[in-house]
Short mmCIF file of N, CA and C in Angstrom, two decimals:
data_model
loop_
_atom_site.label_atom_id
_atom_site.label_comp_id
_atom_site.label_asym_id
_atom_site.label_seq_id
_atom_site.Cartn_x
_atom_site.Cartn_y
_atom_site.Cartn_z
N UNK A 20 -3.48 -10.05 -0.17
CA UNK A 20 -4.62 -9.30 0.30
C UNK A 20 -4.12 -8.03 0.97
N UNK A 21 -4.79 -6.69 0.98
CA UNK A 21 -4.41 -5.54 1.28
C UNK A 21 -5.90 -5.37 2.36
N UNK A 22 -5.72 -4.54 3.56
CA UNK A 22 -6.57 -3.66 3.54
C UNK A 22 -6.02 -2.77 4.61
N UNK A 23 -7.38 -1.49 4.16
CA UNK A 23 -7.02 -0.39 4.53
C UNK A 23 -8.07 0.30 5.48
N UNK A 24 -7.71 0.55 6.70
CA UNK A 24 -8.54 0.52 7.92
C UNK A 24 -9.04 2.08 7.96
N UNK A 25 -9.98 2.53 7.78
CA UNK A 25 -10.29 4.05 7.99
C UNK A 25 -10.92 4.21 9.68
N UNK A 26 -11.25 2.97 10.57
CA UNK A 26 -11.74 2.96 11.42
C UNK A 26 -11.71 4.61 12.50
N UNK A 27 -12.50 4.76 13.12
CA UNK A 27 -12.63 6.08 13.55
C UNK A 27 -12.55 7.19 13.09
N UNK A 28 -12.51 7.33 12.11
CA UNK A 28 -12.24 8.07 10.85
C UNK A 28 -13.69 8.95 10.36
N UNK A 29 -14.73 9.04 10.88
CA UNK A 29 -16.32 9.21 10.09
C UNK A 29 -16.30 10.50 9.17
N UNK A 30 -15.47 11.83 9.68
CA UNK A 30 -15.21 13.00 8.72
C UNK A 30 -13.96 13.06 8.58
N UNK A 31 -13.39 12.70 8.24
CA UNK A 31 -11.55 12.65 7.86
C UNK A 31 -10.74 11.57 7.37
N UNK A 32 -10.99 11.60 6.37
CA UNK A 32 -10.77 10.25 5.60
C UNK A 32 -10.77 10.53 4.37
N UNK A 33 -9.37 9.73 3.79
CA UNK A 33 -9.27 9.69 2.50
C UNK A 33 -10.66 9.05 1.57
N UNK A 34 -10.61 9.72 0.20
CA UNK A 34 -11.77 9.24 -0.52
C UNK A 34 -11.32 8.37 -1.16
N UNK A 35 -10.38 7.96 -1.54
CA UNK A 35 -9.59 7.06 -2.48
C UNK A 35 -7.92 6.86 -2.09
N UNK A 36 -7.47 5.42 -2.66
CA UNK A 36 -6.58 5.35 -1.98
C UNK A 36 -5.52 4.31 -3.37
N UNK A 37 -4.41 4.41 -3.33
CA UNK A 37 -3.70 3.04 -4.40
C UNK A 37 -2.13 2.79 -3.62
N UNK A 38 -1.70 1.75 -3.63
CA UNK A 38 -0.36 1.24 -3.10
C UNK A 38 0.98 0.91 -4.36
N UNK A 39 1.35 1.48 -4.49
CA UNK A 39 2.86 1.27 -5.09
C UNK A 39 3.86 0.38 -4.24
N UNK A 40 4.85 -0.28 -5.03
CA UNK A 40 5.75 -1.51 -4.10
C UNK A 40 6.54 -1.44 -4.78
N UNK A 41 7.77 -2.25 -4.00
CA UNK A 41 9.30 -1.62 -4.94
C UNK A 41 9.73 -3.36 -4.01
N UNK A 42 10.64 -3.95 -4.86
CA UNK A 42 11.69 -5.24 -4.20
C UNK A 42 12.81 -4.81 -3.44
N UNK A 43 13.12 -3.86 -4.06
CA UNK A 43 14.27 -3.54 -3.76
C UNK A 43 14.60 -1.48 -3.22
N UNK A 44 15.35 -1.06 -2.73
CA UNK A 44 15.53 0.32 -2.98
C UNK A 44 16.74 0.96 -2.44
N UNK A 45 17.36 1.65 -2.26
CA UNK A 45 18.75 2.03 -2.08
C UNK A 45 18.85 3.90 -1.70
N UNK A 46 19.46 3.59 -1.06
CA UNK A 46 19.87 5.06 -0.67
C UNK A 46 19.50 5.68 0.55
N UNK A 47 19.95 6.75 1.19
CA UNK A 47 19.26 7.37 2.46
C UNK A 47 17.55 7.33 2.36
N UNK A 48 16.93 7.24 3.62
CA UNK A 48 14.98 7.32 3.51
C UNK A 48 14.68 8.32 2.54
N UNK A 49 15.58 9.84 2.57
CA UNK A 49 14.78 10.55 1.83
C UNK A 49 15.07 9.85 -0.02
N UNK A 50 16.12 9.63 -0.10
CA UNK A 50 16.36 9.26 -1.42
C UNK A 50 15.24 8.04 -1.69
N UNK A 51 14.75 7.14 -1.28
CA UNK A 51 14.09 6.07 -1.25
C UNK A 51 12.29 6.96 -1.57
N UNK A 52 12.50 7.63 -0.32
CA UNK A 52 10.96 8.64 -0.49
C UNK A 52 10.74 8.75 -1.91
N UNK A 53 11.91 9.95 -2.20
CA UNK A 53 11.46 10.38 -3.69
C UNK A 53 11.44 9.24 -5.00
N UNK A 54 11.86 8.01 -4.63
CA UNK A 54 11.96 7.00 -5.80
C UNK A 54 11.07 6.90 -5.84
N UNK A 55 10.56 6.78 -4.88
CA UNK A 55 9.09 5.64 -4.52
C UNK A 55 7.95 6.57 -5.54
N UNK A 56 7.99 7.47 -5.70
CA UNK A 56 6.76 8.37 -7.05
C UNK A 56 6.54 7.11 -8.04
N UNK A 57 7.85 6.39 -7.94
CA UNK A 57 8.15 5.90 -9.74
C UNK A 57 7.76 4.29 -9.66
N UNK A 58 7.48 4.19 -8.20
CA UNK A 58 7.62 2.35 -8.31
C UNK A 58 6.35 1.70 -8.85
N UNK A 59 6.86 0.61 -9.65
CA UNK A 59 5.11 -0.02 -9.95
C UNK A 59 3.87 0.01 -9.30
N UNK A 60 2.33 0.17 -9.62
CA UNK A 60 1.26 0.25 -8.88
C UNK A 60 0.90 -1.10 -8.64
N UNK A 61 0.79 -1.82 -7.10
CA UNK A 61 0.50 -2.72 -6.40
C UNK A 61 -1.09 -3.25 -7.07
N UNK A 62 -1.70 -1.80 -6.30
CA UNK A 62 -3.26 -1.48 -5.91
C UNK A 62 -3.47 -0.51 -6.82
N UNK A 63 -4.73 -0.89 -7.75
CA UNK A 63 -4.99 0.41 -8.42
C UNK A 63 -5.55 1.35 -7.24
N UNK A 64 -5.91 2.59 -7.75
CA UNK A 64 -6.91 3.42 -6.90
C UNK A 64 -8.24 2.89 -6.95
N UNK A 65 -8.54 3.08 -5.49
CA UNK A 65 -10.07 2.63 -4.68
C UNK A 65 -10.27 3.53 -4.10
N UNK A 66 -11.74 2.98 -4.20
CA UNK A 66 -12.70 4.02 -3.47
C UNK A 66 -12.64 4.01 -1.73
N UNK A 67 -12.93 4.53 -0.77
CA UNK A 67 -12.59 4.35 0.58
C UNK A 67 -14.21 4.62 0.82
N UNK A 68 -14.26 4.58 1.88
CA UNK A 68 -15.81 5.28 3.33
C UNK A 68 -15.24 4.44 4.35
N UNK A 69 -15.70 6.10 5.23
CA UNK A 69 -15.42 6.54 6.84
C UNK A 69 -15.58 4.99 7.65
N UNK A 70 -15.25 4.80 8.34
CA UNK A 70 -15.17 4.02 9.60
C UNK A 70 -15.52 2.56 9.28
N UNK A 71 -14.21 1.96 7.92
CA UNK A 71 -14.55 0.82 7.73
C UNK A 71 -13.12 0.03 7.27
N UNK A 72 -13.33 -1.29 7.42
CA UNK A 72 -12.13 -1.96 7.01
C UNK A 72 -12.38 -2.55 5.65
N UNK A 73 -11.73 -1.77 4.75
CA UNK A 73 -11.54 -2.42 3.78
C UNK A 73 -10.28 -3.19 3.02
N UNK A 74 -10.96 -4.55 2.59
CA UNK A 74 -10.27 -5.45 2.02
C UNK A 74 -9.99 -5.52 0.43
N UNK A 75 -9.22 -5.88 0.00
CA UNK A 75 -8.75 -6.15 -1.39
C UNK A 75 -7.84 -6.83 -1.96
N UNK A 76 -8.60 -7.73 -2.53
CA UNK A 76 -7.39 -8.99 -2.73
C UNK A 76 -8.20 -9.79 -4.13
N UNK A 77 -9.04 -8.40 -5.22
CA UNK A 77 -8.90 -8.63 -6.51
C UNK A 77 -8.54 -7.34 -7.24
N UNK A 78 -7.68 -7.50 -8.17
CA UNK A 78 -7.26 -6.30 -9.16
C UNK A 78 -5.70 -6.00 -8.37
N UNK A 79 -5.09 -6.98 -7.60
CA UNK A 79 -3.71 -6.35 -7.12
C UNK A 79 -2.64 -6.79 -8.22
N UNK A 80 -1.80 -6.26 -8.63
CA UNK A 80 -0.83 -6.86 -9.90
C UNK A 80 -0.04 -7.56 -8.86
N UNK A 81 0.74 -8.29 -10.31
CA UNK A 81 1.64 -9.51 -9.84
C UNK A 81 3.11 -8.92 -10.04
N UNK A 82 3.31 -8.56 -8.81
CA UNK A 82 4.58 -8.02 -8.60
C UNK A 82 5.79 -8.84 -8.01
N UNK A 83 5.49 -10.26 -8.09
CA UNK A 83 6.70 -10.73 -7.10
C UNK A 83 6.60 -10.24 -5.74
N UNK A 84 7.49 -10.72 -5.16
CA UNK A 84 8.04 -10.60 -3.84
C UNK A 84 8.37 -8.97 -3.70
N UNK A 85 7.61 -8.39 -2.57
CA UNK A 85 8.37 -7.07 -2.49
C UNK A 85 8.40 -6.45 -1.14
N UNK A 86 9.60 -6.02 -0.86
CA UNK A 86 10.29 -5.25 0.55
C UNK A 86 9.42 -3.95 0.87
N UNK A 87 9.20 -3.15 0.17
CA UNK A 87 8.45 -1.67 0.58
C UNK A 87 7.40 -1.34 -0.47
N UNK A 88 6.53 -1.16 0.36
CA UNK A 88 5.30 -0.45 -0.20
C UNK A 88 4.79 0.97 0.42
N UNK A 89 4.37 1.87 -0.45
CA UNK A 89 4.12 3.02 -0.50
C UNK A 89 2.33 3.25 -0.25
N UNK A 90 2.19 4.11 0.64
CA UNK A 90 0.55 3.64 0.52
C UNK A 90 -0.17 5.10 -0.08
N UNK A 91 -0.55 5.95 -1.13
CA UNK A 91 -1.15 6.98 -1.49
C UNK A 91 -2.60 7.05 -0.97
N UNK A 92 -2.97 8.28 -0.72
CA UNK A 92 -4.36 8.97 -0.18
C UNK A 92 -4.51 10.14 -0.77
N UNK A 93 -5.80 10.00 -1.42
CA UNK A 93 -6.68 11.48 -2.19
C UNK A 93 -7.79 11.59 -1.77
N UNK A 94 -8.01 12.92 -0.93
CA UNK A 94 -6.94 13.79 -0.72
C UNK A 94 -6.57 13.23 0.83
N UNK A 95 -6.18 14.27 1.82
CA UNK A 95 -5.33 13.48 2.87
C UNK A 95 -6.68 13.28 3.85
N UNK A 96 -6.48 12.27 5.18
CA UNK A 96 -7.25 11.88 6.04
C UNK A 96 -7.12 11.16 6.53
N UNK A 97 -7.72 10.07 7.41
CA UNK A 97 -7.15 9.12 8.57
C UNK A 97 -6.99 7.84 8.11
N UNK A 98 -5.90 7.24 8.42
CA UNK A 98 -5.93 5.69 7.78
C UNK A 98 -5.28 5.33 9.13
N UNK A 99 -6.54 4.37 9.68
CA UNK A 99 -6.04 3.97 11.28
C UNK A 99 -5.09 2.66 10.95
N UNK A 100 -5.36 2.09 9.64
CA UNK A 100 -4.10 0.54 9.55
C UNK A 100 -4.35 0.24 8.20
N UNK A 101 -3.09 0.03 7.87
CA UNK A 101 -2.45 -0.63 6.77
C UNK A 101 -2.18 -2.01 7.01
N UNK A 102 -2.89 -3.38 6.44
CA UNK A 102 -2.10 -4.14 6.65
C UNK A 102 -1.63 -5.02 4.92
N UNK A 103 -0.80 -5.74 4.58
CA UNK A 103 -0.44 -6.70 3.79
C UNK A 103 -0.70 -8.06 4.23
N UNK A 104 -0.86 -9.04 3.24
CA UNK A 104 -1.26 -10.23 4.24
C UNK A 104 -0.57 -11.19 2.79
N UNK A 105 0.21 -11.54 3.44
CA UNK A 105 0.97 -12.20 2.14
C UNK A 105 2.20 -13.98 2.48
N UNK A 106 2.89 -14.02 2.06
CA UNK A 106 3.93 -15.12 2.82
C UNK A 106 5.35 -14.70 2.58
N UNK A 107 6.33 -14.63 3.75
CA UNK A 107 7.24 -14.25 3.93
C UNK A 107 8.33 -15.55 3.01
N UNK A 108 9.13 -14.65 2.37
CA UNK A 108 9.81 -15.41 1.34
C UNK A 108 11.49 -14.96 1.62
N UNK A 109 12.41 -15.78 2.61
CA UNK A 109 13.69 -15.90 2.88
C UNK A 109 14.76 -15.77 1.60
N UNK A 110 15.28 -14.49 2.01
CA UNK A 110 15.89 -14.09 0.86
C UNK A 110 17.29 -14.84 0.25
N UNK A 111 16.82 -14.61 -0.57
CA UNK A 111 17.93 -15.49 -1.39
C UNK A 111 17.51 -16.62 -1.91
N UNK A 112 15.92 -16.89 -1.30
CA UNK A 112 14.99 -18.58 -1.77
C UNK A 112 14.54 -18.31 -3.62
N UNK A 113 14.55 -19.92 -3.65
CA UNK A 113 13.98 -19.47 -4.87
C UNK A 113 12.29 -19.50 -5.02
N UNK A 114 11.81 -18.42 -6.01
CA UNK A 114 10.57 -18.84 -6.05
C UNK A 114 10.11 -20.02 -6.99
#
């Protein structure tokens, strides 16, 4: 489950929003930054409105287990919280 908090947000807020996720990634932050364009889409793009928590936890792909996620906004505006809501999986376990 994903959601994405626009709370306090009523004129400044993204209109749409999608999450990319990566397992793995390597290199200094900025090198990681620029990968991240390329990593699989989590979350397709959704629709957003001002001063609300939205949830989503149909249409997310099945990505496995993953370390970093990327969160995109069109165009830019307030995103008071990001959360993931998932189960923590000890690395090296098997699934």
């Amino acid at each position: 489950e994903i959601v994405v908090d626009t709370a306090h947000f009523k004129g400044n807020y993204p209109d749409r929003c999608f999450l990319q996720a990566a397992a793995e990634a390597h290199g200094t932050p900025e090198e990681i930054a620029a990968a991240s364009e390329s990593w699989p889409v989590l979350l397709p793009e959704m629709k957003l409105a001002a001063d609300k928590v939205h949830v989503f936890s149909d249409g997310l792909a099945e990505l496995g287990p993953v370390r970093f996620v990327r969160l995109n906004i069109m165009p830019d505006g307030g995103v008071s919280r990001l959360r993931l809501i998932g189960r923590v999986i000890k690395e090296g376990a098997g699934l």
